Coordinates of C-alpha atoms in Angstrom, one line a residue:
Chain A
M11 CA 93.7 -144.1 -30.5
P12 CA 90.6 -141.9 -30.1
T13 CA 88.7 -143.5 -32.7
D14 CA 89.1 -147.1 -31.0
E15 CA 88.0 -145.7 -27.6
S16 CA 85.0 -144.4 -28.9
T17 CA 84.0 -147.3 -31.1
D18 CA 84.4 -149.4 -27.8
D19 CA 81.8 -147.0 -26.0
A20 CA 79.1 -147.5 -28.2
P21 CA 76.7 -150.1 -27.4
P22 CA 77.0 -153.2 -29.4
S23 CA 73.6 -152.9 -31.2
Q24 CA 74.6 -149.3 -32.4
A25 CA 77.8 -150.6 -33.7
S26 CA 76.4 -153.6 -35.7
Q27 CA 73.8 -151.3 -37.1
A28 CA 76.3 -148.9 -38.3
S29 CA 77.0 -149.5 -41.7
P30 CA 80.3 -148.7 -43.3
D31 CA 79.3 -145.7 -45.2
A32 CA 77.9 -143.8 -42.3
P33 CA 80.7 -143.0 -40.0
S34 CA 79.7 -139.9 -39.2
A35 CA 76.4 -140.9 -37.9
N36 CA 78.5 -143.4 -35.6
G37 CA 80.6 -140.5 -34.8
R38 CA 77.9 -138.3 -33.5
L39 CA 76.4 -140.8 -31.2
D40 CA 79.7 -141.4 -29.5
D41 CA 80.3 -137.7 -29.0
S42 CA 77.0 -137.4 -27.3
D43 CA 77.4 -140.6 -25.2
G44 CA 81.0 -139.0 -24.3
A45 CA 79.3 -135.8 -23.2
E46 CA 76.7 -137.1 -21.1
G47 CA 79.4 -139.3 -19.4
D48 CA 81.5 -136.2 -18.7
V49 CA 78.8 -134.5 -17.2
D50 CA 77.8 -137.2 -15.0
A51 CA 81.4 -137.7 -13.5
S52 CA 81.9 -134.1 -12.7
D53 CA 78.6 -133.2 -11.3
P54 CA 76.3 -136.3 -10.4
T55 CA 73.4 -134.1 -9.3
A56 CA 73.3 -132.3 -12.7
P57 CA 69.8 -132.9 -14.5
T58 CA 70.4 -135.2 -17.2
V59 CA 67.0 -134.6 -18.9
Q60 CA 67.3 -133.3 -22.1
P61 CA 65.5 -129.8 -22.5
K62 CA 62.0 -129.8 -24.3
L63 CA 62.7 -126.5 -26.1
H64 CA 66.6 -125.3 -26.8
I65 CA 66.6 -121.8 -27.9
E66 CA 69.8 -120.4 -29.0
D67 CA 70.8 -116.9 -29.9
L68 CA 67.5 -115.9 -31.2
H69 CA 66.8 -112.6 -33.3
F70 CA 63.8 -111.6 -34.4
W71 CA 62.6 -108.3 -36.6
Y72 CA 59.3 -107.1 -37.5
D73 CA 60.5 -105.0 -40.6
D74 CA 63.2 -103.0 -39.1
T75 CA 62.3 -103.4 -35.3
H76 CA 64.5 -105.5 -33.4
A77 CA 62.1 -107.3 -31.2
L78 CA 64.5 -110.1 -30.0
Q79 CA 68.0 -109.4 -29.5
G80 CA 69.9 -112.8 -29.1
I81 CA 67.7 -115.0 -26.7
S82 CA 69.1 -118.4 -25.6
M83 CA 67.2 -120.3 -23.1
D84 CA 66.2 -124.1 -22.2
I85 CA 62.9 -125.1 -21.3
Q86 CA 62.4 -128.1 -19.2
P87 CA 59.9 -130.9 -20.0
N88 CA 56.8 -131.3 -17.8
Q89 CA 57.1 -127.7 -16.3
V90 CA 55.5 -124.7 -16.5
T91 CA 57.7 -121.9 -17.7
A92 CA 56.6 -118.3 -17.4
L93 CA 57.7 -115.3 -19.6
I94 CA 57.4 -112.0 -17.8
G95 CA 58.4 -108.5 -18.5
P96 CA 56.8 -105.1 -19.4
S97 CA 54.8 -104.5 -22.6
G98 CA 56.7 -104.7 -25.7
C99 CA 59.4 -106.7 -24.1
G100 CA 59.1 -109.2 -26.8
K101 CA 57.7 -111.9 -24.6
S102 CA 54.6 -112.6 -26.9
T103 CA 56.8 -112.4 -29.9
L104 CA 59.1 -115.0 -28.4
L105 CA 56.5 -117.2 -27.7
R106 CA 55.3 -117.1 -31.2
C107 CA 58.2 -118.0 -32.3
L108 CA 58.2 -121.4 -30.8
N109 CA 55.5 -122.6 -33.0
R110 CA 56.4 -120.6 -36.1
M111 CA 53.4 -118.5 -35.7
N112 CA 55.2 -115.5 -36.3
E113 CA 56.0 -116.3 -40.1
L114 CA 52.3 -115.8 -41.0
I115 CA 53.1 -112.0 -40.5
Q116 CA 55.0 -110.7 -43.6
G117 CA 58.0 -108.8 -43.3
T118 CA 59.4 -110.5 -40.3
T119 CA 62.9 -112.1 -40.0
L120 CA 64.2 -114.6 -37.5
E121 CA 67.9 -115.7 -36.8
G122 CA 68.8 -118.3 -34.5
T123 CA 67.7 -121.7 -33.8
I124 CA 64.9 -123.5 -31.6
H125 CA 65.2 -127.0 -31.0
V126 CA 62.1 -129.0 -30.0
D127 CA 63.4 -132.3 -28.8
G128 CA 66.8 -131.9 -30.6
Q129 CA 65.0 -131.2 -33.9
D130 CA 65.9 -127.9 -35.5
I131 CA 62.3 -126.3 -35.9
Y132 CA 63.5 -123.9 -38.4
A133 CA 65.6 -126.0 -40.4
A134 CA 64.9 -125.8 -44.1
D135 CA 63.3 -129.3 -44.4
T136 CA 60.8 -129.0 -41.4
D137 CA 57.3 -128.1 -42.3
P138 CA 55.6 -125.4 -40.3
V139 CA 52.6 -127.4 -40.2
M140 CA 54.0 -130.4 -38.3
V141 CA 55.9 -128.0 -35.8
R142 CA 52.6 -126.6 -35.1
R143 CA 50.9 -130.0 -34.4
R144 CA 53.5 -130.8 -31.9
V145 CA 53.5 -127.3 -30.2
G146 CA 50.3 -126.3 -29.7
M147 CA 49.0 -122.7 -28.8
V148 CA 46.3 -121.0 -26.7
F149 CA 45.8 -117.5 -27.3
Q150 CA 45.0 -114.3 -25.4
K151 CA 41.5 -113.8 -26.6
P152 CA 39.2 -116.8 -26.4
N153 CA 38.6 -117.6 -30.0
P154 CA 36.3 -120.7 -30.5
F155 CA 35.3 -121.3 -34.2
P156 CA 31.6 -120.6 -34.8
K157 CA 30.8 -124.2 -34.9
S158 CA 29.6 -126.6 -32.5
I159 CA 31.7 -127.6 -29.2
Y160 CA 32.2 -131.0 -30.5
K161 CA 33.5 -129.8 -33.9
N162 CA 35.8 -127.4 -32.3
V163 CA 37.8 -130.0 -30.5
A164 CA 37.6 -132.5 -33.3
W165 CA 38.8 -130.4 -36.3
G166 CA 42.4 -130.2 -35.3
A167 CA 42.5 -134.1 -34.7
E168 CA 40.4 -134.5 -38.0
I169 CA 42.9 -132.6 -40.3
N170 CA 45.9 -134.3 -38.4
G171 CA 44.4 -137.9 -40.1
Y172 CA 43.4 -138.9 -36.5
T173 CA 42.2 -142.7 -36.8
G174 CA 40.8 -143.4 -33.3
D175 CA 37.5 -142.8 -32.1
L176 CA 36.8 -139.2 -32.3
D177 CA 34.2 -139.2 -29.6
D178 CA 36.7 -140.5 -26.9
L179 CA 39.5 -138.2 -28.1
V180 CA 36.7 -135.1 -27.7
E181 CA 35.7 -136.4 -24.4
H182 CA 39.2 -136.9 -23.1
A183 CA 40.4 -133.3 -24.5
L184 CA 37.3 -131.7 -22.5
R185 CA 38.1 -133.6 -19.4
Q186 CA 41.5 -132.5 -19.6
A187 CA 40.4 -129.0 -19.9
A188 CA 38.0 -129.3 -17.0
L189 CA 35.2 -128.5 -19.3
W190 CA 33.4 -132.2 -19.8
D191 CA 31.1 -131.8 -17.0
E192 CA 29.4 -128.3 -17.9
V193 CA 29.2 -128.9 -21.7
K194 CA 28.6 -133.0 -21.9
D195 CA 25.2 -132.3 -22.7
Q196 CA 25.2 -129.9 -25.4
L197 CA 28.2 -130.9 -27.3
H198 CA 26.5 -130.2 -30.9
S199 CA 25.3 -126.8 -29.8
S200 CA 27.3 -123.6 -30.8
A201 CA 30.5 -122.9 -28.8
L202 CA 29.8 -119.0 -29.0
E203 CA 26.9 -119.9 -26.4
L204 CA 29.6 -120.7 -24.1
S205 CA 31.1 -118.2 -21.3
G206 CA 34.3 -116.4 -21.9
G207 CA 36.1 -118.7 -19.4
Q208 CA 34.4 -121.7 -20.8
Q209 CA 35.4 -120.6 -24.2
Q210 CA 39.1 -120.5 -23.1
R211 CA 39.0 -123.8 -21.7
L212 CA 37.3 -125.1 -24.9
C213 CA 40.3 -123.3 -26.9
I214 CA 42.7 -125.3 -24.5
A215 CA 40.8 -128.6 -25.2
R216 CA 40.8 -127.9 -28.6
T217 CA 44.7 -127.3 -28.5
L218 CA 45.2 -130.9 -26.7
A219 CA 43.1 -132.8 -29.0
V220 CA 46.1 -132.5 -31.5
Q221 CA 48.0 -134.1 -28.7
P222 CA 51.0 -131.7 -29.0
D223 CA 54.2 -132.0 -26.6
V224 CA 54.2 -128.5 -26.0
V225 CA 51.5 -125.9 -25.0
L226 CA 52.0 -122.4 -25.8
M227 CA 49.8 -119.8 -23.7
D228 CA 49.8 -116.1 -24.5
E229 CA 48.0 -114.6 -21.6
P230 CA 45.2 -117.0 -21.5
A231 CA 43.5 -115.7 -18.6
S232 CA 43.9 -112.0 -19.1
A233 CA 40.5 -111.4 -20.8
L234 CA 38.7 -113.3 -17.9
D235 CA 37.1 -112.6 -14.6
P236 CA 38.9 -114.0 -11.4
I237 CA 36.9 -117.3 -11.0
A238 CA 37.5 -118.4 -14.5
T239 CA 41.1 -117.5 -14.2
S240 CA 41.4 -119.7 -11.1
K241 CA 40.0 -122.5 -13.0
I242 CA 42.2 -121.8 -15.9
E243 CA 45.4 -121.7 -13.5
E244 CA 44.3 -125.2 -11.9
T245 CA 43.8 -126.7 -15.4
I246 CA 47.3 -125.6 -16.0
T247 CA 48.8 -127.1 -13.1
E248 CA 47.0 -130.3 -14.2
L249 CA 48.0 -130.5 -17.4
K250 CA 51.9 -130.1 -16.4
K251 CA 51.9 -133.9 -15.8
D252 CA 51.4 -134.5 -19.6
Y253 CA 52.8 -131.6 -21.3
T254 CA 55.5 -128.9 -21.3
I255 CA 53.7 -125.6 -20.9
V256 CA 55.2 -122.0 -21.7
I257 CA 52.9 -119.1 -20.6
V258 CA 53.3 -115.5 -21.3
T259 CA 51.8 -113.3 -18.6
H260 CA 51.2 -110.0 -17.2
N261 CA 50.2 -111.2 -13.8
M262 CA 53.3 -111.7 -11.5
Q263 CA 51.2 -113.5 -9.1
Q264 CA 49.8 -115.6 -11.7
A265 CA 53.4 -116.5 -12.8
S266 CA 54.6 -117.1 -9.1
R267 CA 51.3 -119.4 -8.7
I268 CA 51.6 -121.7 -11.4
S269 CA 55.0 -121.7 -12.8
D270 CA 58.3 -123.6 -12.1
E271 CA 60.4 -121.5 -13.9
T272 CA 60.6 -117.8 -14.9
A273 CA 62.2 -115.8 -17.5
F274 CA 62.2 -112.1 -17.3
L275 CA 62.5 -110.3 -20.5
Y276 CA 63.0 -106.6 -21.3
M277 CA 63.8 -104.9 -24.4
G278 CA 64.1 -107.7 -26.4
R279 CA 66.6 -109.4 -24.2
L280 CA 66.5 -112.4 -21.6
I281 CA 67.6 -110.8 -18.3
E282 CA 67.2 -113.5 -16.0
M283 CA 65.9 -117.1 -16.0
N284 CA 65.7 -118.9 -12.7
P285 CA 63.3 -121.2 -10.6
T286 CA 60.4 -119.2 -9.9
D287 CA 60.7 -118.8 -6.1
Q288 CA 64.2 -117.9 -6.6
L289 CA 63.3 -115.3 -9.2
F290 CA 60.8 -113.7 -7.3
T291 CA 62.4 -113.8 -3.9
R292 CA 66.2 -113.6 -4.6
P293 CA 66.6 -112.3 -8.1
E294 CA 70.1 -112.0 -9.5
K295 CA 69.6 -108.7 -11.5
D296 CA 68.8 -105.4 -10.1
R297 CA 66.5 -105.0 -13.1
T298 CA 64.5 -108.4 -12.3
E299 CA 64.3 -106.9 -8.7
A300 CA 63.0 -103.7 -9.8
Y301 CA 60.3 -105.2 -11.9
V302 CA 59.2 -108.1 -9.7
T303 CA 58.8 -105.5 -6.8
G304 CA 56.7 -103.2 -8.9
R305 CA 59.2 -100.3 -9.2
F306 CA 58.6 -100.2 -13.0
G307 CA 56.7 -102.0 -15.9
Chain B
M26 CA 18.1 -79.0 -36.3
I27 CA 18.7 -77.2 -39.6
L28 CA 21.5 -79.5 -40.6
A29 CA 19.1 -82.8 -39.6
G30 CA 16.2 -81.1 -41.9
V31 CA 18.8 -80.8 -44.7
L32 CA 19.8 -84.2 -44.3
F33 CA 16.5 -85.3 -44.1
L34 CA 15.4 -83.6 -47.3
A35 CA 18.5 -85.3 -49.2
T36 CA 17.2 -88.6 -48.0
I37 CA 13.8 -87.8 -49.1
F38 CA 14.6 -86.8 -52.5
G39 CA 15.9 -90.0 -53.7
V40 CA 12.9 -92.0 -52.3
V41 CA 10.5 -89.5 -53.7
V42 CA 12.0 -89.6 -57.3
L43 CA 12.2 -93.4 -57.1
V44 CA 8.7 -93.7 -55.8
T45 CA 7.3 -91.3 -58.7
L46 CA 9.4 -93.5 -61.4
L47 CA 7.9 -96.7 -60.0
V48 CA 4.2 -95.3 -59.6
D49 CA 4.3 -93.9 -63.1
V50 CA 5.9 -97.1 -64.6
I51 CA 3.6 -99.3 -62.8
F52 CA 0.3 -97.0 -64.0
S53 CA 1.6 -97.4 -67.7
A54 CA 2.3 -101.1 -67.4
R55 CA -1.0 -101.9 -65.6
P56 CA -2.9 -102.4 -68.9
W57 CA -0.3 -104.9 -70.3
L58 CA 0.8 -107.0 -67.6
D59 CA -1.2 -110.3 -67.7
G60 CA -0.2 -113.9 -68.3
Q61 CA -0.4 -113.4 -72.1
F62 CA 2.4 -110.8 -72.0
I63 CA 4.8 -113.3 -70.3
Q64 CA 4.0 -116.2 -72.2
S65 CA 4.0 -114.6 -75.7
F66 CA 7.1 -113.9 -77.9
P67 CA 7.6 -110.2 -79.4
S68 CA 5.4 -109.1 -82.3
R69 CA 4.9 -106.2 -84.3
F70 CA 1.4 -106.3 -82.9
P71 CA 1.0 -104.6 -79.4
E72 CA -2.1 -106.8 -78.5
E73 CA 0.0 -109.9 -79.4
A74 CA 3.6 -108.8 -78.1
G75 CA 5.3 -110.5 -75.1
I76 CA 8.2 -111.0 -73.4
K77 CA 8.9 -114.7 -73.2
S78 CA 12.0 -114.9 -75.1
A79 CA 13.4 -111.8 -73.4
L80 CA 12.9 -113.5 -70.1
F81 CA 14.5 -116.4 -71.0
G82 CA 17.1 -114.8 -72.4
S83 CA 17.8 -113.0 -69.3
L84 CA 17.7 -116.0 -67.0
W85 CA 19.8 -118.0 -69.2
L86 CA 22.5 -115.0 -69.4
M87 CA 22.3 -114.8 -65.6
G88 CA 22.9 -118.4 -65.4
L89 CA 25.8 -118.7 -67.5
T90 CA 27.1 -115.4 -66.1
A91 CA 27.1 -116.8 -62.5
L92 CA 28.7 -119.9 -63.7
I93 CA 31.5 -118.4 -65.2
S94 CA 32.1 -115.2 -62.8
V95 CA 31.5 -116.9 -59.4
P96 CA 34.2 -119.4 -59.3
L97 CA 36.6 -117.3 -61.3
G98 CA 35.9 -114.4 -59.0
V99 CA 36.1 -116.1 -55.7
A100 CA 39.1 -118.1 -56.8
S101 CA 40.8 -114.5 -57.6
A102 CA 40.1 -113.0 -54.6
V103 CA 41.3 -115.9 -52.3
Y104 CA 44.5 -116.0 -54.3
L105 CA 44.9 -112.3 -53.8
E106 CA 44.0 -112.3 -50.2
E107 CA 45.2 -115.5 -48.9
Y108 CA 48.3 -116.6 -51.0
A109 CA 49.4 -113.6 -53.3
Q110 CA 52.8 -112.1 -51.4
D111 CA 52.5 -108.5 -50.7
G112 CA 54.5 -106.5 -53.3
W113 CA 54.3 -104.1 -56.4
F114 CA 52.7 -107.1 -58.7
L115 CA 50.0 -107.5 -55.9
R116 CA 49.6 -103.6 -55.7
L117 CA 49.4 -103.4 -59.5
I118 CA 46.7 -106.2 -59.8
Q119 CA 44.6 -104.4 -56.8
I120 CA 44.7 -101.2 -58.6
N121 CA 43.7 -102.7 -62.0
I122 CA 40.8 -104.6 -60.7
A123 CA 39.8 -101.3 -58.8
N124 CA 39.9 -99.4 -62.0
L125 CA 38.1 -102.2 -63.8
A126 CA 35.1 -101.8 -61.7
G127 CA 34.9 -98.3 -63.0
V128 CA 35.2 -98.7 -66.6
P129 CA 31.8 -98.1 -68.6
S130 CA 30.0 -101.1 -69.6
V131 CA 30.1 -100.0 -73.0
V132 CA 33.8 -100.4 -73.3
Y133 CA 33.2 -104.2 -72.0
G134 CA 30.8 -104.5 -74.8
I135 CA 33.5 -103.6 -77.6
L136 CA 35.9 -105.8 -75.6
G137 CA 33.4 -108.9 -75.9
L138 CA 32.6 -108.1 -79.4
A139 CA 36.3 -108.2 -80.4
L140 CA 37.2 -111.1 -78.2
F141 CA 34.3 -113.4 -77.8
V142 CA 32.0 -112.7 -80.9
R143 CA 34.9 -112.3 -83.6
F144 CA 37.9 -113.6 -82.2
A145 CA 36.7 -116.6 -80.4
A146 CA 34.1 -116.9 -83.1
L147 CA 31.3 -117.6 -80.5
G148 CA 28.9 -115.1 -82.5
Q149 CA 26.2 -113.4 -81.2
S150 CA 25.5 -116.1 -78.9
L151 CA 24.4 -116.4 -75.4
L152 CA 27.9 -117.7 -74.1
A153 CA 29.4 -114.7 -75.7
G154 CA 26.9 -112.1 -74.0
A155 CA 27.5 -114.3 -70.5
L156 CA 31.4 -114.2 -71.0
T157 CA 31.2 -110.3 -71.6
L158 CA 28.9 -109.8 -68.6
S159 CA 31.1 -111.9 -66.5
L160 CA 34.1 -109.6 -67.4
L161 CA 32.0 -106.8 -66.4
I162 CA 31.3 -107.8 -63.1
L163 CA 34.2 -109.9 -62.1
P164 CA 35.9 -107.0 -60.5
I165 CA 33.0 -106.4 -58.2
I166 CA 32.8 -109.9 -57.2
I167 CA 36.5 -109.9 -56.6
I168 CA 36.3 -106.7 -54.5
S169 CA 33.4 -107.9 -52.4
T170 CA 34.8 -111.4 -52.0
Q171 CA 38.3 -110.0 -50.7
E172 CA 36.1 -107.4 -48.2
A173 CA 34.4 -110.7 -46.9
L174 CA 37.7 -112.6 -46.5
R175 CA 39.4 -109.6 -45.0
S176 CA 36.5 -109.4 -42.3
I177 CA 37.4 -112.6 -40.8
P178 CA 39.0 -112.1 -37.4
T179 CA 42.7 -112.8 -37.2
G180 CA 42.4 -114.9 -34.1
I181 CA 40.0 -117.3 -36.1
R182 CA 43.0 -117.8 -38.8
E183 CA 45.8 -118.0 -36.2
S184 CA 44.1 -120.8 -34.1
A185 CA 43.4 -122.7 -36.9
Y186 CA 47.1 -122.4 -38.1
A187 CA 48.1 -123.2 -34.5
L188 CA 46.1 -126.4 -34.4
G189 CA 48.4 -127.6 -37.4
G190 CA 46.1 -126.7 -40.3
T191 CA 47.8 -126.2 -43.7
R192 CA 46.7 -122.9 -45.5
W193 CA 44.0 -124.6 -47.6
Q194 CA 42.7 -126.4 -44.4
V195 CA 42.2 -123.1 -42.7
I196 CA 40.6 -121.3 -45.6
Y197 CA 38.3 -124.3 -46.6
S198 CA 37.0 -125.0 -43.3
H199 CA 36.9 -121.5 -41.4
V200 CA 37.7 -118.7 -43.8
L201 CA 35.5 -119.4 -46.6
P202 CA 32.4 -120.5 -44.5
M203 CA 32.4 -117.5 -42.4
A204 CA 32.9 -115.4 -45.2
A205 CA 30.1 -117.0 -47.1
P206 CA 27.3 -114.4 -46.3
G207 CA 29.6 -111.5 -47.5
I208 CA 30.6 -113.4 -50.7
F209 CA 26.6 -114.3 -51.6
T210 CA 25.7 -110.8 -50.9
G211 CA 28.5 -109.3 -53.2
V212 CA 27.8 -112.0 -56.0
I213 CA 24.3 -111.5 -56.2
L214 CA 24.5 -107.7 -56.3
A215 CA 26.9 -108.0 -59.1
L216 CA 24.3 -110.4 -60.9
S217 CA 21.7 -107.9 -60.3
R218 CA 24.0 -105.4 -62.0
A219 CA 24.7 -107.8 -64.9
I220 CA 20.9 -108.4 -65.6
G221 CA 20.2 -104.7 -66.1
E222 CA 23.1 -104.0 -68.5
T223 CA 21.8 -102.9 -72.0
A224 CA 24.9 -101.2 -73.7
P225 CA 27.4 -104.4 -73.8
L226 CA 24.7 -106.6 -75.1
I227 CA 23.5 -104.3 -78.0
L228 CA 27.4 -104.1 -78.9
I229 CA 27.9 -107.8 -79.2
G230 CA 24.7 -108.0 -81.1
A231 CA 22.0 -109.4 -79.0
L232 CA 18.9 -109.8 -81.4
T233 CA 16.0 -107.3 -80.6
F234 CA 13.2 -109.5 -82.4
V235 CA 13.6 -113.3 -81.1
P236 CA 10.4 -115.4 -81.7
F237 CA 12.1 -118.7 -80.4
L238 CA 13.6 -119.9 -77.1
P239 CA 17.5 -120.5 -76.7
Q240 CA 18.2 -124.2 -76.7
G241 CA 21.7 -124.0 -75.6
A242 CA 24.6 -121.8 -74.7
L243 CA 25.4 -121.0 -78.4
D244 CA 22.1 -119.9 -79.3
Q245 CA 21.2 -116.3 -80.3
F246 CA 19.4 -114.4 -77.8
T247 CA 17.5 -111.6 -76.5
A248 CA 17.4 -110.3 -72.9
L249 CA 14.7 -108.0 -71.0
P250 CA 16.7 -104.7 -71.0
I251 CA 17.2 -105.1 -74.9
Q252 CA 13.6 -105.8 -75.3
I253 CA 12.7 -102.7 -73.3
F254 CA 15.2 -100.5 -75.2
N255 CA 13.6 -101.8 -78.8
W256 CA 10.0 -101.1 -77.5
T257 CA 11.0 -97.7 -76.2
A258 CA 12.3 -96.8 -79.8
R259 CA 9.0 -97.6 -81.6
P260 CA 6.7 -94.7 -82.4
Q261 CA 3.6 -96.4 -81.5
S262 CA 2.2 -95.4 -78.2
E263 CA 0.9 -98.8 -77.3
F264 CA 4.8 -99.9 -77.2
E265 CA 5.5 -97.4 -74.3
G266 CA 3.1 -99.6 -72.3
L267 CA 4.8 -102.8 -73.2
A268 CA 8.2 -101.4 -72.3
A269 CA 6.7 -100.3 -68.9
A270 CA 5.3 -103.8 -68.5
A271 CA 8.6 -105.3 -69.2
I272 CA 10.4 -102.9 -66.8
V273 CA 8.1 -104.0 -63.8
I274 CA 9.0 -107.5 -64.8
L275 CA 12.8 -106.8 -64.6
M276 CA 12.1 -105.0 -61.3
I277 CA 10.5 -108.2 -60.1
L278 CA 13.3 -110.1 -61.2
L279 CA 15.9 -107.8 -59.5
F280 CA 13.7 -107.4 -56.2
T281 CA 13.7 -111.4 -55.9
M282 CA 17.6 -111.5 -56.3
N283 CA 18.2 -108.9 -53.8
L284 CA 15.8 -110.7 -51.4
S285 CA 17.3 -113.8 -51.8
A286 CA 20.7 -112.3 -51.1
I287 CA 19.3 -111.1 -48.0
L288 CA 17.9 -114.5 -47.1
L289 CA 21.1 -116.5 -47.9
R290 CA 23.0 -114.2 -46.1
N291 CA 20.8 -114.5 -42.9
Y292 CA 20.8 -118.2 -43.6
F293 CA 24.6 -118.4 -43.4
E294 CA 24.8 -116.2 -40.8
E295 CA 22.5 -118.3 -38.3
R296 CA 24.7 -121.5 -39.8
R297 CA 27.8 -119.7 -38.7
A298 CA 26.5 -118.9 -35.2
G299 CA 25.5 -122.3 -34.9
T300 CA 26.6 -125.9 -35.6

């Protein structure tokens, strides 16, 4: 009897917690246990880590423009995933779907599902504000608030009802973004006095201060000079330890330098997603090869 | 070269007319402008006449109008710009507001007379006058506030939302403070329009002879433009001088308001750049 088997599989603690009127919950737990067991048995090397982001059959429209046409992908935790592709391929659109930024634009439609840690972020009862607190975002142009450096970093934490020591949090976030040493003596002067590269690292610090799990970056270095760019790239590599990072970039060298996995998008579709080394040296698809070798794009 | 010359003449034309007008007014006003003029109530003897009640009436009117129109106007603009969903209804409201900004002030006077003086039974009071002037300048405040809100860069809104801000948190912490200089400029320019309006006040029945100061919002009143209108209508030539003197006072008031608009805008722009 299958029911008996699955009940036996369930850990005793869960079995005892399960009330008689919640058999479905108990059943779901058993199913997932069973599935993991199957994978382990057939392929012991398969990663057992749950993907941080699970995107399934995602479609997106701006009015009548079908910008994303059925994208499915998994993004692994504590990795840098790069989204590359020619202009207008939908990589920024995809990125902005991951923290529900696109719904601030009127006339857009989304179909499909995105799960963060198994939670459907587009479910009817999911608050987009809560999604954005878990999935932070750094934009293409550095856009600090016209306030002090300190207030820029502290604002996100303040509105989140952060109860700890704000000074410590600001320092920690600025250190993580490798900006602390440069600004520690001028925390209360205007953020607009910083250089472009410093402003962008401030924007990263500001995002980190909300303590998200995932950080999305939309061409964060495209408006910066090479030195500022390399500092941002160093910062990203450091951040990987604590965060899952998804970065959109036009710059293929940058993608190959900093990312663990790369997804190539073209005309609203995911053409190929593979470990970065493999995608750049042994691409599976002709179109990927044409793009990464610079034959179009 | 020729075009530049024509354009220069066009520019100078307005300035010359304005300066002539000003010089003429100041010249006629010169003998009447003194402390006594400001401290006296109106009188049928030109030497004893003053604008105390008109000046106080105008200041009361401004204060009440600002209290009514600024919260209403800014709130409407925030709703229209930040909350309302795009659609035929929003466009209908927008077109209406734009049209209302162009309606002659005398029409607002008729509306004020029917609505506030008669229907709401406020009588010929300061409050009725302030409500009427508020209606008159609401479209201006709404439109200029909307412009100010629209000028906030998308990047600021987006990054505030991306940090987990709710709509109101984003508006309150970032959008409104950044739009403040523009909003203040619009509000003060709208109020300067209200302070010069005569027609609606005549229609709602502001008095022309008021030998007392208003003690509350429900008192009867007069205002500077009404006093000027009244004096210019008199046959004796001395009253022309009195009217000119009152015009000078009104202009000083207007100039002060515009100056404070500029100073406030600069102050907020500095704050916007700094902490």
